[in-house]
Amino acid sequence: MASRTYAYFPGCTLRSHAHEYERQALAAGQALGIDLVELPEWNCCGATFPLNAENVMDLIAPARVLIAGGKAGGDLVTLCAVCFHVLRRTANFLQTHPFALERLNAFVEEGPYDGQLRPRHLLEVVRDDLGWAEIRQRVTQPQAGVRLAAYYGCMLLRPGPEIGLDDPEQPSVLENLIEAVGAQATSFSHSSECCGSYLAATQPGAVERASLRVVEAARAGGAAAVITACPLCKYNLEQAQREQPEESRLPVAYFTQLLTIAFGVDAPESAPWIVGAPA
Amino acid sequence: MDDSAVRAPDLSGRQAAWVREIETLSEQTLLACYQCGRCSAGCPMVDEMDLLPNQVIRLVQLGMKSVLDSQAAWVCAACLTCHARCPKGIDLPRVMEAIRILAVRAGGARLLAGDMPAQELAEAPPMAVIGALRKAGG
């Protein structure tokens, strides 16, 4: 199998809270011939895309990541949904706003940035560069009978025309991945509802209520676990359930774990959707 | 419809300048909003707000600076659901951000790391802490 190499940006949360996301992604990538090569130097992407006309200073952090990606050559790939969102929107903005690009390049000594990169999410690499047939071919442990809720949250999907990863109201990439490993995607009314996002740091009560609505909707659809691509969604959905007895919590897992389990890289008994599945 | 044909409310000079400031910061045409309420209907944080998202935009249209004292903009998670569904294409999260920026500039609310609940500051992933500080820190 031909190996594909991509420049890889981990981001801050994968190196502090979401270690398993990275480990699973690298391991699943290895099984698929996807080689994720970490950028030699990187910084936090800024964790939010500025939503105002005076945004150039706020774009410096993500632009530095884009510059590092450009130097590495080839496609720049991320795992974190928020990093992906911030980097893709920054790239879009700088590509279409030459004056802002010029101002930014005056600030950033690592540059200049040429405005040409289009950062990608690993889900796009799996879907578009490999395809579902290739995923199905790799599966040695089909997850037959497992019912899973595909949870997108906000940053992977919106704004739809600009992010362009999937249909913002009727997405399918996570469902297709769930089905490619032999599991079943459940009907899930809250698949693109926000969990409360970064308000976790300031208004945990509000985030808990929003996240519990997501969890309850997934449970109502009969899911044995929620599948996500976002470390903050995972944190918020788990935090919201922390007061519940462990056996009644709905597990939240990264899509990469579906791959490592289905490829036989990780032991079947490590899958939270078997352990935590309702009887 | 050509939004420029919508008659602007009869605002005082200072009110009109303030509305223009929000429009400039947010790069949105506020009079495009016809109060259908779809933003509020789909907002995941609406239960936490003292003003509904559509009410926020109405108050801004009318130049009412009291909107700067509302909690709504600080509870907005910028999830962009309202923007995705607005039949007039208004990017309401950008209006919320303009309100936060003007509130900070007016010397009001400004989030500092020390203001965060200690447990959340210690436990939340950096993406949440950094995101909150950049959205609400001014």
Short mmCIF file of C-alpha atoms in Angstrom, two decimals:
data_model
loop_
_atom_site.label_atom_id
_atom_site.label_comp_id
_atom_site.label_asym_id
_atom_site.label_seq_id
_atom_site.Cartn_x
_atom_site.Cartn_y
_atom_site.Cartn_z
CA MET A 1 0.00 0.00 0.00
CA ALA A 2 1.30 3.39 -0.97
CA SER A 3 2.02 5.61 2.00
CA ARG A 4 0.73 9.16 2.13
CA THR A 5 2.56 11.83 4.09
CA TYR A 6 0.96 14.93 5.63
CA ALA A 7 2.23 17.77 7.78
CA TYR A 8 0.48 17.51 11.14
CA PHE A 9 -0.50 20.22 13.64
CA PRO A 10 -1.48 18.77 17.06
CA GLY A 11 -2.58 21.94 18.90
CA CYS A 12 -2.51 22.61 22.62
CA THR A 13 -5.35 20.41 23.86
CA LEU A 14 -4.04 17.25 22.20
CA ARG A 15 -0.87 17.66 24.24
CA SER A 16 -2.63 18.24 27.56
CA HIS A 17 -6.09 16.65 27.69
CA ALA A 18 -6.58 14.56 24.58
CA HIS A 19 -3.47 12.40 24.40
CA GLU A 20 -5.50 9.36 23.42
CA TYR A 21 -6.96 11.19 20.38
CA GLU A 22 -3.46 11.70 19.01
CA ARG A 23 -2.29 8.19 19.83
CA GLN A 24 -5.34 6.68 18.13
CA ALA A 25 -4.98 8.94 15.08
CA LEU A 26 -1.32 8.09 14.60
CA ALA A 27 -1.98 4.37 15.07
CA ALA A 28 -5.01 4.31 12.76
CA GLY A 29 -3.04 6.38 10.26
CA GLN A 30 -0.22 3.87 10.33
CA ALA A 31 -2.68 1.06 9.56
CA LEU A 32 -4.01 3.11 6.64
CA GLY A 33 -0.66 4.24 5.25
CA ILE A 34 -1.25 7.81 6.47
CA ASP A 35 1.94 9.28 7.85
CA LEU A 36 1.30 12.35 10.03
CA VAL A 37 4.55 14.26 10.44
CA GLU A 38 4.39 16.81 13.24
CA LEU A 39 5.43 20.38 12.39
CA PRO A 40 8.94 20.98 13.77
CA GLU A 41 7.72 24.13 15.55
CA TRP A 42 4.19 25.20 16.35
CA ASN A 43 2.08 27.30 18.70
CA CYS A 44 -1.55 27.37 19.82
CA CYS A 45 -3.90 28.35 16.98
CA GLY A 46 -5.67 30.85 19.27
CA ALA A 47 -8.67 28.56 19.85
CA THR A 48 -11.20 31.03 18.41
CA PHE A 49 -11.63 32.68 15.06
CA PRO A 50 -12.12 36.44 15.52
CA LEU A 51 -15.58 37.56 14.41
CA ASN A 52 -14.90 41.24 13.89
CA ALA A 53 -13.51 43.64 11.34
CA GLU A 54 -10.47 44.52 13.47
CA ASN A 55 -9.17 41.00 13.50
CA VAL A 56 -5.64 41.10 12.13
CA MET A 57 -3.82 40.84 15.47
CA ASP A 58 -5.99 37.84 16.43
CA LEU A 59 -4.95 36.09 13.22
CA ILE A 60 -1.25 36.11 14.01
CA ALA A 61 -1.28 32.89 16.06
CA PRO A 62 -3.08 30.80 13.43
CA ALA A 63 -1.09 32.46 10.63
CA ARG A 64 2.14 31.30 12.29
CA VAL A 65 0.80 27.74 12.15
CA LEU A 66 -0.07 28.21 8.48
CA ILE A 67 3.43 29.51 7.78
CA ALA A 68 4.94 26.47 9.49
CA GLY A 69 2.62 24.27 7.42
CA GLY A 70 3.67 26.00 4.23
CA LYS A 71 7.32 25.44 5.05
CA ALA A 72 6.68 21.76 5.73
CA GLY A 73 5.11 21.42 2.29
CA GLY A 74 2.12 19.34 1.21
CA ASP A 75 -1.19 19.34 3.09
CA LEU A 76 -1.48 20.47 6.71
CA VAL A 77 -3.74 18.15 8.73
CA THR A 78 -5.33 18.64 12.18
CA LEU A 79 -7.39 16.46 14.50
CA CYS A 80 -8.95 19.03 16.82
CA ALA A 81 -12.22 20.40 15.38
CA VAL A 82 -11.52 23.88 16.74
CA CYS A 83 -7.94 24.03 15.40
CA PHE A 84 -9.31 22.91 12.05
CA HIS A 85 -12.02 25.59 12.14
CA VAL A 86 -9.63 28.39 13.12
CA LEU A 87 -6.93 27.40 10.64
CA ARG A 88 -9.28 26.93 7.70
CA ARG A 89 -11.12 30.19 8.32
CA THR A 90 -7.85 32.06 8.78
CA ALA A 91 -6.54 30.59 5.54
CA ASN A 92 -9.77 31.51 3.73
CA PHE A 93 -9.73 35.02 5.14
CA LEU A 94 -6.11 35.72 4.25
CA GLN A 95 -6.61 34.31 0.78
CA THR A 96 -9.49 36.69 0.09
CA HIS A 97 -8.22 39.78 1.96
CA PRO A 98 -4.88 40.80 0.44
CA PHE A 99 -4.65 43.97 2.51
CA ALA A 100 -5.03 42.02 5.76
CA LEU A 101 -2.43 39.54 4.53
CA GLU A 102 -0.02 42.37 3.85
CA ARG A 103 -0.57 43.88 7.31
CA LEU A 104 -0.17 40.49 8.95
CA ASN A 105 3.04 39.74 7.11
CA ALA A 106 4.44 43.01 8.44
CA PHE A 107 4.01 41.62 11.99
CA VAL A 108 5.12 38.03 11.60
CA GLU A 109 8.83 37.51 11.28
CA GLU A 110 8.53 33.80 10.40
CA GLY A 111 6.72 34.74 7.19
CA PRO A 112 5.81 35.91 4.75
CA TYR A 113 2.71 33.77 4.41
CA ASP A 114 1.66 33.38 0.78
CA GLY A 115 -2.04 32.88 1.57
CA GLN A 116 -2.30 29.64 -0.36
CA LEU A 117 -2.64 26.83 2.23
CA ARG A 118 -5.93 24.98 2.77
CA PRO A 119 -5.65 23.16 6.12
CA ARG A 120 -7.54 19.88 6.34
CA HIS A 121 -9.15 17.70 8.97
CA LEU A 122 -8.16 14.05 9.26
CA LEU A 123 -11.79 13.12 8.51
CA GLU A 124 -11.40 14.71 5.08
CA VAL A 125 -8.18 12.82 4.45
CA VAL A 126 -9.86 9.53 5.35
CA ARG A 127 -12.96 10.25 3.26
CA ASP A 128 -11.44 12.02 0.25
CA ASP A 129 -7.92 10.61 -0.11
CA LEU A 130 -8.68 7.03 0.92
CA GLY A 131 -12.43 6.53 0.66
CA TRP A 132 -14.82 4.30 2.57
CA ALA A 133 -14.07 1.21 0.46
CA GLU A 134 -10.47 1.32 1.62
CA ILE A 135 -11.56 1.72 5.26
CA ARG A 136 -13.90 -1.28 4.95
CA GLN A 137 -11.05 -3.30 3.50
CA ARG A 138 -8.87 -2.64 6.54
CA VAL A 139 -11.52 -3.67 9.07
CA THR A 140 -10.65 -6.92 10.83
CA GLN A 141 -12.99 -6.44 13.82
CA PRO A 142 -16.32 -5.28 12.37
CA GLN A 143 -18.39 -3.48 14.99
CA ALA A 144 -21.61 -5.22 14.03
CA GLY A 145 -24.63 -4.43 16.13
CA VAL A 146 -23.04 -1.40 17.81
CA ARG A 147 -25.25 1.67 17.69
CA LEU A 148 -23.38 4.97 17.75
CA ALA A 149 -24.40 8.63 17.69
CA ALA A 150 -22.40 10.77 15.23
CA TYR A 151 -21.77 14.06 17.01
CA TYR A 152 -20.41 16.98 14.98
CA GLY A 153 -21.02 19.94 17.26
CA CYS A 154 -20.40 23.31 15.64
CA MET A 155 -16.85 23.98 14.57
CA LEU A 156 -16.51 21.10 12.08
CA LEU A 157 -19.53 22.24 10.10
CA ARG A 158 -20.22 25.95 10.34
CA PRO A 159 -20.18 28.29 8.56
CA GLY A 160 -21.00 25.71 5.91
CA PRO A 161 -19.90 27.43 2.72
CA GLU A 162 -16.61 28.53 4.25
CA ILE A 163 -15.67 25.38 6.18
CA GLY A 164 -16.88 23.09 3.40
CA LEU A 165 -16.22 19.83 5.24
CA ASP A 166 -19.79 18.60 4.92
CA ASP A 167 -23.41 19.73 4.59
CA PRO A 168 -23.87 21.93 7.69
CA GLU A 169 -27.45 20.76 8.38
CA GLN A 170 -27.31 17.18 7.03
CA PRO A 171 -23.72 16.02 7.50
CA SER A 172 -22.75 12.43 6.73
CA VAL A 173 -18.99 11.92 7.11
CA LEU A 174 -19.14 10.54 10.67
CA GLU A 175 -22.16 8.35 9.87
CA ASN A 176 -20.32 6.97 6.84
CA LEU A 177 -17.28 6.24 8.97
CA ILE A 178 -19.41 4.51 11.61
CA GLU A 179 -20.99 2.37 8.91
CA ALA A 180 -17.64 1.66 7.22
CA VAL A 181 -16.48 -0.14 10.38
CA GLY A 182 -19.67 -2.17 10.47
CA ALA A 183 -21.47 -0.26 13.22
CA GLN A 184 -24.81 1.51 12.92
CA ALA A 185 -25.31 5.29 13.09
CA THR A 186 -28.36 6.13 15.18
CA SER A 187 -30.93 8.80 14.53
CA PHE A 188 -29.64 11.78 16.52
CA SER A 189 -31.57 15.04 16.74
CA HIS A 190 -28.68 16.95 18.37
CA SER A 191 -25.85 15.86 16.07
CA SER A 192 -24.87 19.45 15.24
CA GLU A 193 -26.07 21.19 18.40
CA CYS A 194 -23.44 23.07 20.37
CA CYS A 195 -22.21 21.55 23.66
CA GLY A 196 -21.46 25.00 25.08
CA SER A 197 -17.91 25.18 23.77
CA TYR A 198 -15.36 27.40 25.53
CA LEU A 199 -17.97 28.68 27.96
CA ALA A 200 -16.86 25.61 29.93
CA ALA A 201 -14.17 27.85 31.38
CA THR A 202 -16.50 30.63 32.50
CA GLN A 203 -20.07 29.33 32.71
CA PRO A 204 -19.87 25.64 33.51
CA GLY A 205 -23.51 25.45 34.60
CA ALA A 206 -24.80 26.66 31.23
CA VAL A 207 -22.47 24.28 29.43
CA GLU A 208 -23.58 21.37 31.59
CA ARG A 209 -27.24 22.00 30.71
CA ALA A 210 -26.49 22.30 26.98
CA SER A 211 -24.28 19.19 27.02
CA LEU A 212 -26.83 17.12 28.92
CA ARG A 213 -29.41 17.88 26.25
CA VAL A 214 -27.01 16.48 23.67
CA VAL A 215 -26.32 13.37 25.77
CA GLU A 216 -30.02 12.74 26.40
CA ALA A 217 -30.82 13.09 22.70
CA ALA A 218 -28.10 10.54 21.87
CA ARG A 219 -29.47 8.20 24.50
CA ALA A 220 -33.00 8.64 23.15
CA GLY A 221 -31.74 7.49 19.75
CA GLY A 222 -30.49 4.28 21.34
CA ALA A 223 -26.77 5.01 21.03
CA ALA A 224 -24.23 3.03 23.06
CA ALA A 225 -21.73 5.87 22.73
CA VAL A 226 -21.25 9.31 21.18
CA ILE A 227 -18.60 9.63 18.47
CA THR A 228 -16.85 12.99 18.19
CA ALA A 229 -13.90 14.71 16.50
CA CYS A 230 -13.59 17.51 19.07
CA PRO A 231 -11.68 17.37 22.37
CA LEU A 232 -13.83 20.14 23.84
CA CYS A 233 -17.10 18.38 22.93
CA LYS A 234 -15.74 15.24 24.59
CA TYR A 235 -14.71 17.11 27.71
CA ASN A 236 -18.04 18.95 28.00
CA LEU A 237 -20.23 15.89 27.41
CA GLU A 238 -18.21 13.89 29.97
CA GLN A 239 -18.15 16.70 32.54
CA ALA A 240 -21.92 17.06 32.26
CA GLN A 241 -22.33 13.40 33.28
CA ARG A 242 -19.74 13.31 36.06
CA GLU A 243 -22.31 13.27 38.86
CA GLN A 244 -24.05 10.24 37.37
CA PRO A 245 -23.04 6.72 38.43
CA GLU A 246 -20.31 5.51 36.10
CA GLU A 247 -22.33 2.63 34.67
CA SER A 248 -25.14 4.92 33.55
CA ARG A 249 -22.94 7.48 31.75
CA LEU A 250 -23.03 7.53 27.98
CA PRO A 251 -19.42 7.08 26.79
CA VAL A 252 -17.92 9.66 24.44
CA ALA A 253 -15.19 8.46 22.06
CA TYR A 254 -13.13 9.95 19.25
CA PHE A 255 -13.80 8.68 15.74
CA THR A 256 -10.18 7.53 15.71
CA GLN A 257 -10.94 4.96 18.40
CA LEU A 258 -13.52 3.40 16.10
CA LEU A 259 -10.72 2.90 13.59
CA THR A 260 -8.13 1.50 16.02
CA ILE A 261 -10.66 -0.96 17.43
CA ALA A 262 -12.01 -2.00 14.02
CA PHE A 263 -8.49 -2.41 12.60
CA GLY A 264 -7.46 -4.59 15.53
CA VAL A 265 -4.83 -2.07 16.63
CA ASP A 266 -6.50 -1.68 20.02
CA ALA A 267 -8.04 -4.53 21.97
CA PRO A 268 -11.81 -4.97 21.46
CA GLU A 269 -12.37 -4.85 25.23
CA SER A 270 -10.93 -1.30 25.31
CA ALA A 271 -13.95 -0.05 23.33
CA PRO A 272 -16.15 2.08 25.59
CA TRP A 273 -19.26 1.28 23.52
CA ILE A 274 -19.08 -2.39 24.48
CA VAL A 275 -18.24 -1.83 28.13
CA GLY A 276 -20.71 0.98 28.59
CA ALA A 277 -23.41 -0.31 26.23
CA PRO A 278 -26.89 -0.62 27.65
CA ALA A 279 -27.98 -4.24 28.08
CA MET B 1 -35.18 42.60 -1.16
CA ASP B 2 -32.88 45.59 -1.32
CA ASP B 3 -32.16 46.26 2.34
CA SER B 4 -31.21 49.85 1.60
CA ALA B 5 -34.90 50.45 0.90
CA VAL B 6 -35.74 49.70 4.53
CA ARG B 7 -36.40 52.96 6.31
CA ALA B 8 -34.03 53.41 9.22
CA PRO B 9 -35.54 54.24 12.59
CA ASP B 10 -35.40 57.91 13.45
CA LEU B 11 -32.37 57.89 15.71
CA SER B 12 -30.48 60.72 17.31
CA GLY B 13 -27.06 61.44 15.85
CA ARG B 14 -25.27 59.71 18.72
CA GLN B 15 -27.50 56.66 18.55
CA ALA B 16 -27.04 56.41 14.79
CA ALA B 17 -23.26 56.66 15.18
CA TRP B 18 -23.33 53.85 17.75
CA VAL B 19 -25.41 51.63 15.44
CA ARG B 20 -22.93 52.33 12.65
CA GLU B 21 -20.09 51.36 14.98
CA ILE B 22 -21.70 47.96 15.61
CA GLU B 23 -22.37 47.55 11.90
CA THR B 24 -18.78 48.42 11.05
CA LEU B 25 -17.26 46.13 13.67
CA SER B 26 -19.55 43.23 12.79
CA GLU B 27 -19.71 43.95 9.05
CA GLN B 28 -23.43 43.20 9.17
CA THR B 29 -26.45 45.14 7.90
CA LEU B 30 -28.69 45.20 10.96
CA LEU B 31 -31.83 46.47 9.25
CA ALA B 32 -31.90 43.30 7.16
CA CYS B 33 -33.39 41.58 10.23
CA TYR B 34 -37.20 41.31 10.09
CA GLN B 35 -37.55 39.64 13.49
CA CYS B 36 -38.58 36.17 12.35
CA GLY B 37 -37.02 34.71 15.51
CA ARG B 38 -35.29 31.78 13.90
CA CYS B 39 -31.99 32.70 15.59
CA SER B 40 -33.62 32.44 19.00
CA ALA B 41 -35.50 29.25 18.07
CA GLY B 42 -32.27 27.38 17.29
CA CYS B 43 -29.95 28.91 19.89
CA PRO B 44 -28.55 26.27 22.29
CA MET B 45 -27.84 28.93 24.92
CA VAL B 46 -31.15 30.79 24.72
CA ASP B 47 -32.35 29.48 28.10
CA GLU B 48 -29.38 31.20 29.73
CA MET B 49 -29.97 34.60 28.14
CA ASP B 50 -31.75 37.61 29.63
CA LEU B 51 -32.52 38.83 26.10
CA LEU B 52 -33.35 36.56 23.18
CA PRO B 53 -30.93 36.80 20.25
CA ASN B 54 -33.60 38.42 18.06
CA GLN B 55 -34.28 40.94 20.83
CA VAL B 56 -30.58 41.78 20.96
CA ILE B 57 -30.57 42.64 17.29
CA ARG B 58 -33.78 44.68 17.65
CA LEU B 59 -32.33 46.75 20.48
CA VAL B 60 -29.20 47.38 18.44
CA GLN B 61 -31.30 48.45 15.45
CA LEU B 62 -32.97 50.99 17.73
CA GLY B 63 -29.66 52.27 19.06
CA MET B 64 -30.39 51.18 22.62
CA LYS B 65 -27.04 50.93 24.38
CA SER B 66 -28.64 49.11 27.30
CA VAL B 67 -27.89 45.99 25.27
CA LEU B 68 -24.30 46.37 26.50
CA ASP B 69 -25.50 45.50 30.01
CA SER B 70 -27.21 42.30 28.84
CA GLN B 71 -25.76 38.88 29.57
CA ALA B 72 -26.73 37.57 26.14
CA ALA B 73 -23.49 38.36 24.32
CA TRP B 74 -21.44 36.75 27.11
CA VAL B 75 -23.50 33.55 27.01
CA CYS B 76 -23.31 33.26 23.22
CA ALA B 77 -20.97 30.34 22.48
CA ALA B 78 -20.41 31.50 18.88
CA CYS B 79 -21.66 28.13 17.64
CA LEU B 80 -22.94 29.85 14.46
CA THR B 81 -26.25 27.98 14.37
CA CYS B 82 -28.23 31.24 14.10
CA HIS B 83 -26.01 32.42 11.26
CA ALA B 84 -26.50 29.13 9.40
CA ARG B 85 -30.29 29.46 9.65
CA CYS B 86 -30.91 33.21 9.26
CA PRO B 87 -33.10 33.73 6.17
CA LYS B 88 -31.42 37.11 5.69
CA GLY B 89 -27.90 35.78 6.08
CA ILE B 90 -27.10 37.91 9.13
CA ASP B 91 -24.07 36.70 11.04
CA LEU B 92 -25.47 37.32 14.52
CA PRO B 93 -22.40 35.92 16.35
CA ARG B 94 -20.47 38.81 14.81
CA VAL B 95 -23.01 41.25 16.24
CA MET B 96 -22.60 39.56 19.63
CA GLU B 97 -18.84 39.95 19.31
CA ALA B 98 -19.19 43.64 18.44
CA ILE B 99 -21.31 44.07 21.58
CA ARG B 100 -18.65 42.35 23.71
CA ILE B 101 -15.94 44.55 22.22
CA LEU B 102 -17.91 47.76 22.84
CA ALA B 103 -18.80 46.64 26.38
CA VAL B 104 -15.13 46.03 27.14
CA ARG B 105 -14.16 49.37 25.63
CA ALA B 106 -16.83 51.09 27.73
CA GLY B 107 -14.97 49.80 30.77
CA GLY B 108 -17.53 47.20 31.74
CA ALA B 109 -17.15 43.46 31.73
CA ARG B 110 -13.75 42.15 30.86
CA LEU B 111 -12.78 38.59 31.58
CA LEU B 112 -9.42 37.99 33.19
CA ALA B 113 -7.96 34.56 33.88
CA GLY B 114 -8.27 35.25 37.61
CA ASP B 115 -12.03 35.71 37.21
CA MET B 116 -12.56 32.17 36.00
CA PRO B 117 -13.88 29.60 38.45
CA ALA B 118 -10.75 27.99 39.96
CA GLN B 119 -11.83 24.45 39.26
CA GLU B 120 -12.58 25.14 35.61
CA LEU B 121 -9.32 27.05 35.21
CA ALA B 122 -7.45 24.03 36.53
CA GLU B 123 -9.40 21.30 34.75
CA ALA B 124 -10.80 22.65 31.49
CA PRO B 125 -8.76 21.99 28.35
CA PRO B 126 -6.56 24.91 27.25
CA MET B 127 -8.75 25.39 24.17
CA ALA B 128 -11.63 26.39 26.48
CA VAL B 129 -9.55 28.69 28.68
CA ILE B 130 -7.82 30.39 25.75
CA GLY B 131 -11.06 30.56 23.78
CA ALA B 132 -12.91 32.21 26.66
CA LEU B 133 -10.13 34.71 27.29
CA ARG B 134 -9.94 35.68 23.64
CA LYS B 135 -13.70 36.00 23.27
CA ALA B 136 -14.42 37.81 26.50
CA GLY B 137 -11.07 39.27 27.48
CA GLY B 138 -11.21 42.20 25.08
#
